Short mmCIF file of C-alpha atoms in Angstrom, two decimals:
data_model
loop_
_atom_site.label_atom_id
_atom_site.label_comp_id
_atom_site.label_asym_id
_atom_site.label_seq_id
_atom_site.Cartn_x
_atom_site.Cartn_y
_atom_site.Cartn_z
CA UNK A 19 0.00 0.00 0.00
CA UNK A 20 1.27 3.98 -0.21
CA UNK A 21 3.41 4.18 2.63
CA UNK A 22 3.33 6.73 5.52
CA UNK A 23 0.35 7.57 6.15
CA UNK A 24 -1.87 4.89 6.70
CA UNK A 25 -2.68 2.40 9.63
CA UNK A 26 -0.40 -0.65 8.26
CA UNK A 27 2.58 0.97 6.87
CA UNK A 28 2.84 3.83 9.46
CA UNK A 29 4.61 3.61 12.32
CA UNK A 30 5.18 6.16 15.34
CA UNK A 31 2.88 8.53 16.93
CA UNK A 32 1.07 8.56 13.90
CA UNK A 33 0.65 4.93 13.63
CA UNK A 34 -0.85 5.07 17.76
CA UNK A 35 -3.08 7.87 16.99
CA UNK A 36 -4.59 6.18 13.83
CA UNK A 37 -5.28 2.43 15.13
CA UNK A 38 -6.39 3.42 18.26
CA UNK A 39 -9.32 5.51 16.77
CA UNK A 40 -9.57 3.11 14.47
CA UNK A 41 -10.06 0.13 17.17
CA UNK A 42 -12.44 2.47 18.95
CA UNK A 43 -14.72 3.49 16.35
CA UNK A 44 -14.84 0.19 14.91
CA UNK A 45 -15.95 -1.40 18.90
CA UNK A 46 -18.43 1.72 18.37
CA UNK A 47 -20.22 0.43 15.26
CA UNK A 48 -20.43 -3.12 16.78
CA UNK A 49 -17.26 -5.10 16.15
CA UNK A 50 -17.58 -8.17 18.57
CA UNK A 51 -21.04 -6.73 19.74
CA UNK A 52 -24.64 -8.80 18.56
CA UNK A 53 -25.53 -5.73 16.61
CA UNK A 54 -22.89 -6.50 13.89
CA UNK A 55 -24.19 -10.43 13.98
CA UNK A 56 -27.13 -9.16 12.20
CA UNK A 57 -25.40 -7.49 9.68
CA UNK A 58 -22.96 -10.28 8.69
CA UNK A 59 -26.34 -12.68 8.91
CA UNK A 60 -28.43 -10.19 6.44
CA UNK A 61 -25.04 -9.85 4.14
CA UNK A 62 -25.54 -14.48 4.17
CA UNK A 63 -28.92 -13.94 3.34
CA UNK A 64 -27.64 -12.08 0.04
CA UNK A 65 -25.10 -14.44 -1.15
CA UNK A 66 -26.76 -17.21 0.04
CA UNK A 67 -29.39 -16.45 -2.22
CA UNK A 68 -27.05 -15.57 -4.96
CA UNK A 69 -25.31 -19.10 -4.90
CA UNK A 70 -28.59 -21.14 -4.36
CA UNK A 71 -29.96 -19.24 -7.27
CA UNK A 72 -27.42 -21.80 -9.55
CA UNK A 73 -29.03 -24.22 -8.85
CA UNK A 74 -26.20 -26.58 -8.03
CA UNK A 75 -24.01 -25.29 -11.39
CA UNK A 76 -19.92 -24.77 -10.57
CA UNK A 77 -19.29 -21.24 -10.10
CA UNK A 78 -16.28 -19.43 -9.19
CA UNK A 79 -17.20 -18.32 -5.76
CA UNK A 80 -14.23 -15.22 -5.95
CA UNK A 81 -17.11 -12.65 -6.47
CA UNK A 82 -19.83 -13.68 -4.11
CA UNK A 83 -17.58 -14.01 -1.09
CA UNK A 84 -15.82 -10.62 -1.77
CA UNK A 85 -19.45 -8.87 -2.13
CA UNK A 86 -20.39 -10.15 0.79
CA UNK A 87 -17.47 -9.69 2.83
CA UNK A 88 -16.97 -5.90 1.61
CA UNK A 89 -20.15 -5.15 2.05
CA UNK A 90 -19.31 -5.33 5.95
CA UNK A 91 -16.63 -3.18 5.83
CA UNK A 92 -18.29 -0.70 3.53
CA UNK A 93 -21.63 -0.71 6.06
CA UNK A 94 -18.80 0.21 9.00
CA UNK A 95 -17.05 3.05 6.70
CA UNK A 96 -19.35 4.32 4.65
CA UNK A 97 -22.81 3.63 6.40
CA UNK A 98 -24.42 1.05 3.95
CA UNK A 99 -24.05 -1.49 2.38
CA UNK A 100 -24.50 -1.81 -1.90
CA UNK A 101 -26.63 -3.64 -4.23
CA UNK A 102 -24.22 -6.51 -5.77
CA UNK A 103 -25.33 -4.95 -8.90
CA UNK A 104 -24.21 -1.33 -8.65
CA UNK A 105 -21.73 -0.14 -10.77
CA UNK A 106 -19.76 2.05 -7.84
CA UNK A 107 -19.74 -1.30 -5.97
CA UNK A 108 -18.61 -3.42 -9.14
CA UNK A 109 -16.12 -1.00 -9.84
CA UNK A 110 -14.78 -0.68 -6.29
CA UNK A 111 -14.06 -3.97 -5.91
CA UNK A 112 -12.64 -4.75 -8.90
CA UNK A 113 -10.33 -2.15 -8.52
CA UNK A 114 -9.34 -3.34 -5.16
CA UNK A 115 -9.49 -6.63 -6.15
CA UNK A 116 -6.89 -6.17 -8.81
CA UNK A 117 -4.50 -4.03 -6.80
CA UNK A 118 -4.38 -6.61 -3.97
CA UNK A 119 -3.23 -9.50 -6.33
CA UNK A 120 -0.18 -7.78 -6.82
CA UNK A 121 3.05 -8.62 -4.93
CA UNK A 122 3.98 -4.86 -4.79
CA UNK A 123 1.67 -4.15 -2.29
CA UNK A 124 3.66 -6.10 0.52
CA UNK A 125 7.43 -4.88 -1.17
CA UNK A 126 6.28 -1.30 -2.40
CA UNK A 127 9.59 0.57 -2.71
CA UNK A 128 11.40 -2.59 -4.23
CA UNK A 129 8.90 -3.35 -6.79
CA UNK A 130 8.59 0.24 -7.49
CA UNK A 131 11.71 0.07 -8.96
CA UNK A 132 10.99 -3.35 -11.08
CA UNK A 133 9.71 -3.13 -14.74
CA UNK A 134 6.36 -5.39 -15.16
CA UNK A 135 2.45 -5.40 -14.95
CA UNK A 136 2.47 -4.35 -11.19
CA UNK A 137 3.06 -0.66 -12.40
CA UNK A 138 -0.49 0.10 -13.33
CA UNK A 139 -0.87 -0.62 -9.24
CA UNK A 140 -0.70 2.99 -9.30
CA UNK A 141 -3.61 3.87 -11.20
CA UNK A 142 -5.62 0.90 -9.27
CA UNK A 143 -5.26 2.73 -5.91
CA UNK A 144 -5.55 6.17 -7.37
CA UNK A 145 -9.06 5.07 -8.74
CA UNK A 146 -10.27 3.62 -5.26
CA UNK A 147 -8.59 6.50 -3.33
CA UNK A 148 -11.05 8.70 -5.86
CA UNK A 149 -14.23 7.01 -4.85
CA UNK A 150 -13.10 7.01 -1.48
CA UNK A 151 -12.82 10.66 -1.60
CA UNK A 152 -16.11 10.91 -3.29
CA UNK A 153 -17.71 8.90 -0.35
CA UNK A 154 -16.59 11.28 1.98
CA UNK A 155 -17.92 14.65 -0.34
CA UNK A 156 -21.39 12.81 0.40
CA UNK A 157 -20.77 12.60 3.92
CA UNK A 158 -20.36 15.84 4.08
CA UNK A 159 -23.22 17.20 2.94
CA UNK A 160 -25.51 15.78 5.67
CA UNK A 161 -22.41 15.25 8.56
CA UNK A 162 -24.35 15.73 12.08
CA UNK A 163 -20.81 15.45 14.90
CA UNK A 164 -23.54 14.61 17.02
CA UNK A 165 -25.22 11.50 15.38
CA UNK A 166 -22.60 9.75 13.75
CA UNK A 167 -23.13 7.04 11.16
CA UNK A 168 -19.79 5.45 11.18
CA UNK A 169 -15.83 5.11 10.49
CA UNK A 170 -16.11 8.68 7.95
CA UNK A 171 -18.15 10.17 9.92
CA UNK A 172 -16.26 10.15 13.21
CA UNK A 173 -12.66 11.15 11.64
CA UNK A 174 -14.34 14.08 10.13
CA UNK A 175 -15.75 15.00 13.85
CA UNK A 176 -11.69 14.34 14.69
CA UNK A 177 -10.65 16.27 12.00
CA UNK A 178 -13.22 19.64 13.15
CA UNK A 179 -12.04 19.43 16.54
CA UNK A 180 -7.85 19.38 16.07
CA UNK A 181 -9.11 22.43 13.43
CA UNK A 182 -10.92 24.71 16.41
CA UNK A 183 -7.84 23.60 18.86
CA UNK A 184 -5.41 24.22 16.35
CA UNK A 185 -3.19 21.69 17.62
CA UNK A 186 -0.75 19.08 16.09
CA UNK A 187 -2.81 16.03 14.92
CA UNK A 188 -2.35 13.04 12.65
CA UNK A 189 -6.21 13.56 11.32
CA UNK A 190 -6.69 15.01 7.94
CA UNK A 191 -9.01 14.58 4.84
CA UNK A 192 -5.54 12.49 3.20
CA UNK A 193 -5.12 10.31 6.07
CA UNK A 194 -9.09 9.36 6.09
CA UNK A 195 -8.36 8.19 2.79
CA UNK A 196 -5.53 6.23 3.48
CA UNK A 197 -6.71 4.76 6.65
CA UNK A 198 -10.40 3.76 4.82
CA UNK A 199 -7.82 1.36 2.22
CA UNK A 200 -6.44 0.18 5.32
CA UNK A 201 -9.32 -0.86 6.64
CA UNK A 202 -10.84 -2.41 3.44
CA UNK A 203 -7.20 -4.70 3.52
CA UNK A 204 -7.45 -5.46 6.88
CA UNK A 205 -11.35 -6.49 7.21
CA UNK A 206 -12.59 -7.80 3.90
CA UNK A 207 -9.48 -8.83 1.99
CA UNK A 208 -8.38 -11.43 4.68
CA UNK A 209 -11.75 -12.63 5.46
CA UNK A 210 -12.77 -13.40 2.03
CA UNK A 211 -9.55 -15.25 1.21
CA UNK A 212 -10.01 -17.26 4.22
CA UNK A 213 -13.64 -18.29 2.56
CA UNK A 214 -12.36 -19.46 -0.85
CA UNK A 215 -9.93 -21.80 1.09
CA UNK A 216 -12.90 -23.01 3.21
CA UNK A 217 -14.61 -23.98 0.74
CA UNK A 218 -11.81 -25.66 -1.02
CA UNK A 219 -10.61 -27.82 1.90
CA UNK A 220 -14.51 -28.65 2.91
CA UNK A 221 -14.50 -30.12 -1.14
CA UNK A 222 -11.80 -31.87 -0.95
CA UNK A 223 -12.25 -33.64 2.63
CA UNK A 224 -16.31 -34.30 2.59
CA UNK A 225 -16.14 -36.32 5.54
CA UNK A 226 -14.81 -33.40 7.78
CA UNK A 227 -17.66 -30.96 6.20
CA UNK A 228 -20.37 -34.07 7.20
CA UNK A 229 -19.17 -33.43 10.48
CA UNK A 230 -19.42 -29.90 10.85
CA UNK A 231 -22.69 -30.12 8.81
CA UNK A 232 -23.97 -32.56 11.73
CA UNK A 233 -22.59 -30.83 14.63
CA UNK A 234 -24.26 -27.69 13.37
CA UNK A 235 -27.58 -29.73 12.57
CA UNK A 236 -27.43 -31.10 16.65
CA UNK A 237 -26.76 -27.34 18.12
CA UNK A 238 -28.52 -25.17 16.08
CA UNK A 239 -30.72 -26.95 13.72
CA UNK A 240 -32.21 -25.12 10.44
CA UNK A 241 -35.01 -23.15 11.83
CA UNK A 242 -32.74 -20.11 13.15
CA UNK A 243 -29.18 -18.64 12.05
CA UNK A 244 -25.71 -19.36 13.89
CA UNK A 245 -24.79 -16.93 16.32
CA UNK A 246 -21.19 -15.99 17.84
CA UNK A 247 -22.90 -17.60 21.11
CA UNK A 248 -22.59 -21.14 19.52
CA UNK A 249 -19.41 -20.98 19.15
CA UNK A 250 -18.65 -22.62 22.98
CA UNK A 251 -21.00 -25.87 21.94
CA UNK A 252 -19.36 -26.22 18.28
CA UNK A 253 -15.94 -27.40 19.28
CA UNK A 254 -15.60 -29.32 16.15
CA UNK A 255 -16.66 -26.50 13.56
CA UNK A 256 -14.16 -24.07 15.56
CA UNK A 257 -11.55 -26.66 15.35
CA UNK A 258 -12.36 -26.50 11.42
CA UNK A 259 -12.12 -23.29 10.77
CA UNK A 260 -8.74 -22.85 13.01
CA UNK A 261 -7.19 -25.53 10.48
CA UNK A 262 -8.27 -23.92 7.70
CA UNK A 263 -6.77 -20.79 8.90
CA UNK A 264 -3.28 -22.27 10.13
CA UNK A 265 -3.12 -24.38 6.47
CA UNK A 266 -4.40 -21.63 4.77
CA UNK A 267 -1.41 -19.66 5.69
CA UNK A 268 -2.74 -16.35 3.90
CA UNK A 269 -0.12 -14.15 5.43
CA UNK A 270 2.97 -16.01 5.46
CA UNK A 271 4.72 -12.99 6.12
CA UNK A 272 3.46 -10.75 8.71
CA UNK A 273 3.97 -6.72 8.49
CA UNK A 274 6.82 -5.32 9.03
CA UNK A 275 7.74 -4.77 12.55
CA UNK A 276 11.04 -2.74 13.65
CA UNK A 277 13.16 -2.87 16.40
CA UNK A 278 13.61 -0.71 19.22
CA UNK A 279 16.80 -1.42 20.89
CA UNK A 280 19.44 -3.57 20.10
CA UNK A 281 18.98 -7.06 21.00
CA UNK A 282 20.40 -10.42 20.48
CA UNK A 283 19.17 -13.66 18.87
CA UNK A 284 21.22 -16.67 19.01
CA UNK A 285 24.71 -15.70 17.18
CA UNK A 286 23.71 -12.86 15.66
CA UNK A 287 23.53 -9.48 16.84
CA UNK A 288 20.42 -7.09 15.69
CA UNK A 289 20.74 -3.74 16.42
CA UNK A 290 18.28 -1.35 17.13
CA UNK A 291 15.81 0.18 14.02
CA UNK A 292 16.17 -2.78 11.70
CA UNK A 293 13.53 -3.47 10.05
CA UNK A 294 12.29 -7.73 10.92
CA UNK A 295 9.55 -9.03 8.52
CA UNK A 296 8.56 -12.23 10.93
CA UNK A 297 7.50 -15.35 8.99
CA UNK A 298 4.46 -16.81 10.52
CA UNK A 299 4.64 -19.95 8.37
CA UNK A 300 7.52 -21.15 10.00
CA UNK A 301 5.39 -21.46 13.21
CA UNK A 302 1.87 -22.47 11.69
CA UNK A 303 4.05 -25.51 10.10
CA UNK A 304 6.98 -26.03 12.83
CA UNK A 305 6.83 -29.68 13.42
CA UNK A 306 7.83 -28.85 16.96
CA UNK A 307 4.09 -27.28 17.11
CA UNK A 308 1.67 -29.30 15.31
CA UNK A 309 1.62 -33.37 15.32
CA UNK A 310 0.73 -33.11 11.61
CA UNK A 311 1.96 -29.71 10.18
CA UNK A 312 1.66 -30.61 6.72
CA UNK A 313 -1.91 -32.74 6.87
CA UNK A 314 -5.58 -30.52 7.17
CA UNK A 315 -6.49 -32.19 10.58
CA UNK A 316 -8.93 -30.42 12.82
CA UNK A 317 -7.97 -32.98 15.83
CA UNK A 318 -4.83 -30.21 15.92
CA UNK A 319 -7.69 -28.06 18.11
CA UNK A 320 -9.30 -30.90 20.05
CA UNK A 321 -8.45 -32.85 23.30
CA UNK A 322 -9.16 -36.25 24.18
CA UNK A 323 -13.05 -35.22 25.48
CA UNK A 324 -13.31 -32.79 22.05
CA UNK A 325 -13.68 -30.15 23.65
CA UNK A 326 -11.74 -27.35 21.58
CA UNK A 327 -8.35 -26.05 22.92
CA UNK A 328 -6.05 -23.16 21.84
CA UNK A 329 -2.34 -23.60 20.63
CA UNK A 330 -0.19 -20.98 21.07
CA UNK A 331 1.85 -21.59 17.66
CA UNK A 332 -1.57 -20.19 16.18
CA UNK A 333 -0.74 -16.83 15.21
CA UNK A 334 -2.78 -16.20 11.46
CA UNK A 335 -3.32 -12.92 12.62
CA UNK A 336 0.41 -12.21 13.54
CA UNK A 337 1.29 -11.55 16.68
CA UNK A 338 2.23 -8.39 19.14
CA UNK A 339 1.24 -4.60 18.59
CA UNK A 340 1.06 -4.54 15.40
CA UNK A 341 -1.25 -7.93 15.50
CA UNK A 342 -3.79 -7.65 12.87
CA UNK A 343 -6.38 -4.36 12.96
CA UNK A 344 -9.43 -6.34 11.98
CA UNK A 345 -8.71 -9.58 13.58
CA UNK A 346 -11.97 -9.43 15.81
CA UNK A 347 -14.28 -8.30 12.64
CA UNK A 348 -12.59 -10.93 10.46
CA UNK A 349 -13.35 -13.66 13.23
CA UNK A 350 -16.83 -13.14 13.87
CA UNK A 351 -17.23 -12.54 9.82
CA UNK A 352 -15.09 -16.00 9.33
CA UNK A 353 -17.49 -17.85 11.87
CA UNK A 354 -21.17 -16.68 10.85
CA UNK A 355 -20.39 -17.18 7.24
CA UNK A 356 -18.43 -20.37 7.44
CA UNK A 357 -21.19 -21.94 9.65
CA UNK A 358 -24.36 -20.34 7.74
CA UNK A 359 -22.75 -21.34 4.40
CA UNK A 360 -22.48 -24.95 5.84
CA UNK A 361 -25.70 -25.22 7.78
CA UNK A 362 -27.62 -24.69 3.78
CA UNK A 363 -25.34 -26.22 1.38
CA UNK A 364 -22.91 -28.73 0.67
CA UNK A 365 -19.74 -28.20 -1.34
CA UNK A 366 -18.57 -30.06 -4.19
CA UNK A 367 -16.59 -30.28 -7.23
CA UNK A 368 -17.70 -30.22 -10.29
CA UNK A 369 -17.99 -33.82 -11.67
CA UNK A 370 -14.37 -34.88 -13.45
CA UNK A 371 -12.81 -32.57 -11.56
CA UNK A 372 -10.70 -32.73 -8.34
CA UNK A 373 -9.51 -30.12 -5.77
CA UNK A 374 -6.18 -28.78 -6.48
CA UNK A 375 -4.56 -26.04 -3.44
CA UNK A 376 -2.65 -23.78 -5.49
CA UNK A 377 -2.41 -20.89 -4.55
CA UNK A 378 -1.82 -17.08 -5.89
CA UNK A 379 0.66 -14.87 -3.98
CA UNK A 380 -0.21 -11.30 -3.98
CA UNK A 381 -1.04 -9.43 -0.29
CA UNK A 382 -2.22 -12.44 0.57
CA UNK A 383 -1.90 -15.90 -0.43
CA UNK A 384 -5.23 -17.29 -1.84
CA UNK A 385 -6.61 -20.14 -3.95
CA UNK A 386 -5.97 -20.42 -7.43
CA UNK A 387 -9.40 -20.01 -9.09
CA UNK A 388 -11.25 -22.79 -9.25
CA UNK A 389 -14.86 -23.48 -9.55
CA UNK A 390 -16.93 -25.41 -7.31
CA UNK A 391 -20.92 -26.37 -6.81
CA UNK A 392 -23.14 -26.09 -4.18
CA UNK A 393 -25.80 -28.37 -2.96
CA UNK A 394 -28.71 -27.16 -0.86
CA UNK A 395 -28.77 -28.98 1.53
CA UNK A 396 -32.64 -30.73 2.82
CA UNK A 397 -33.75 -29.30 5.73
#
């Protein structure tokens, strides 16, 4: 992403200032609170539709589980959510989309440098950063400080009040737009990659999606939707999800950290300021961690009664200060749509065809496409 002035690639005063409004306003607007359940539920109830609509047909679910999953982020920033059909939202996301495929995103001043196709980057985040900035001209026009709406509408209250004090702030009109990217990385892009391997691994090992499917049949049945409070009596399902996290591996390296005094790691000497990109694959594979690092087994997260248990080598999200910004939104978003996509249909590939996990490395490592169907399931 640009560096400097946003929430990932900032660091500093600036970078305290910025996530910890950020964390605020997002606990504000319901992040790990029931009213956010319902939006995330409504948002299934869209794609849901969408994929049942085919009737069974293979489909390349890249699309419907990015709608879906920006469409949180967007209700958070921007105070609603979009039609799947509206061109602002098509364009958006393809924009997006296309800019976070890109290895430059993660290595911006080195591949800045490199000839190749990751140049028109540039235009990709100048186009979002315009309709971001056009999002915010709206806002304005009907901004009431005293009834806010969400993420925009708060930073501009920040932005008045460092104005009338005239003090030194980090708040401006150009870090709104930065931070709004930031957030769209951080909450939807992660999230929605996570999805696409879900459904992959749940294809290619139908016995472990019968399970969850059953599990989910014996706790909540089909007559309501999942809620975060099931989570405690689906130890299986959790277990599930964690795997396809830690195999998953979308961020095998986390952001950059930096350190602040010298310090000294095994035979080697690291002195303060150098900049330490950790490697988070090394731990969610070290076969010092995990009995079966390189196998999808759920029974990594289960003890001997099945109840589910935590491992402390799990760190998908990284790890520390600078641990992931939307970790808490892309949990609760990871759980309700994982468990309401398998509670109504059942994932397949197309007949001939078998699951293959390649993967694409861009700012995150995802699936190769693939198309897959889905069943709905009898109630």
């Amino acid at each position: 992403l640009p560096v400097c002035k946003s929430l990932i690639s900032s660091n500093g005063h600036l970078w305290k200032q910025q996530r910890r409004f950020a964390l605020s306003t997002l606990k504000y607007f319901g992040v790990g609170r029931k009213s956010l359940e319902h939006a995330i539920l409504d948002e299934f109830t869209y794609s849901g539709k969408n994929i049942s609509d085919l009737k069974g047909k293979p489909f390349n679910p890249h699309v419907i589980i990015n709608n879906a999953v920006s469409n949180i982020i967007c209700s958070l920033v921007f105070g609603h959510r979009f039609e799947y059909e509206d061109e602002r939202f098509i364009k958006l996301i393809k924009r997006f989309d296309s800019a976070l495929q890109i290895l430059y995103n993660a290595f911006p001043l080195l591949m800045r440098c490199l000839p190749g196709p990751h140049q028109t980057v540039q235009q990709f985040w100048s186009e979002v950063k315009d309709m971001i900035r056009s999002e915010i001209e709206e806002h304005k026009k009907d901004w009431n400080p005293a009834e806010p709406r969400d993420y925009i509408d708060c930073y501009l209250t920040e932005i008045q009040m460092v104005s009338d004090s005239r003090k030194k702030s980090t708040f401006s009109e150009e870090n709104l737009v930065m931070c709004t990217l930031d957030l769209f990385v951080a909450g939807s892009e992660t999230t929605s990659t996570t999805l696409r391997w879900a459904f992959l691994y749940m294809a290619k090992y139908p016995e472990i999606q019968e399970k969850v499917q059953a599990e989910i049949d014996r706790v909540i049945g089909h007559s309501r939707q999942p809620s975060m409070m099931d989570r405690a009596n689906l130890p299986y399902t959790d277990a599930v999800i964690h795997e396809i996290q830690r195999m998953g591996n979308i961020v095998p390296l986390s952001l950059h950290h930096s350190t602040n005094r010298d310090i000294q790691l095994g035979d080697y000497t690291i002195p303060k300021g150098v900049v330490i990109i950790p490697n988070l694959t090394s731990v969610l594979f070290d076969k010092r961690e995990w009995e079966t690092p390189y196998t999808f087994n759920p029974e990594h997260f289960l003890n001997e009664e099945g109840k589910f248990v935590k491992r402390a080598a799990f760190i998908p999200f990284s790890a520390g200060k600078r641990v992931c910004l939307g970790e808490n939104l892309a949990r609760m978003e990871i759980f309700l749509f994982f468990t309401s996509f398998m509670q109504r249909f059942t994932f397949s590939m197309p007949a001939g065809t078998k699951p293959v996990l390649d993967y694409c490395f861009g700012v995150t490592l995802a699936p190769a496409p693939y198309e897959i169907c889905a069943t709905l399931r009898q109630e």
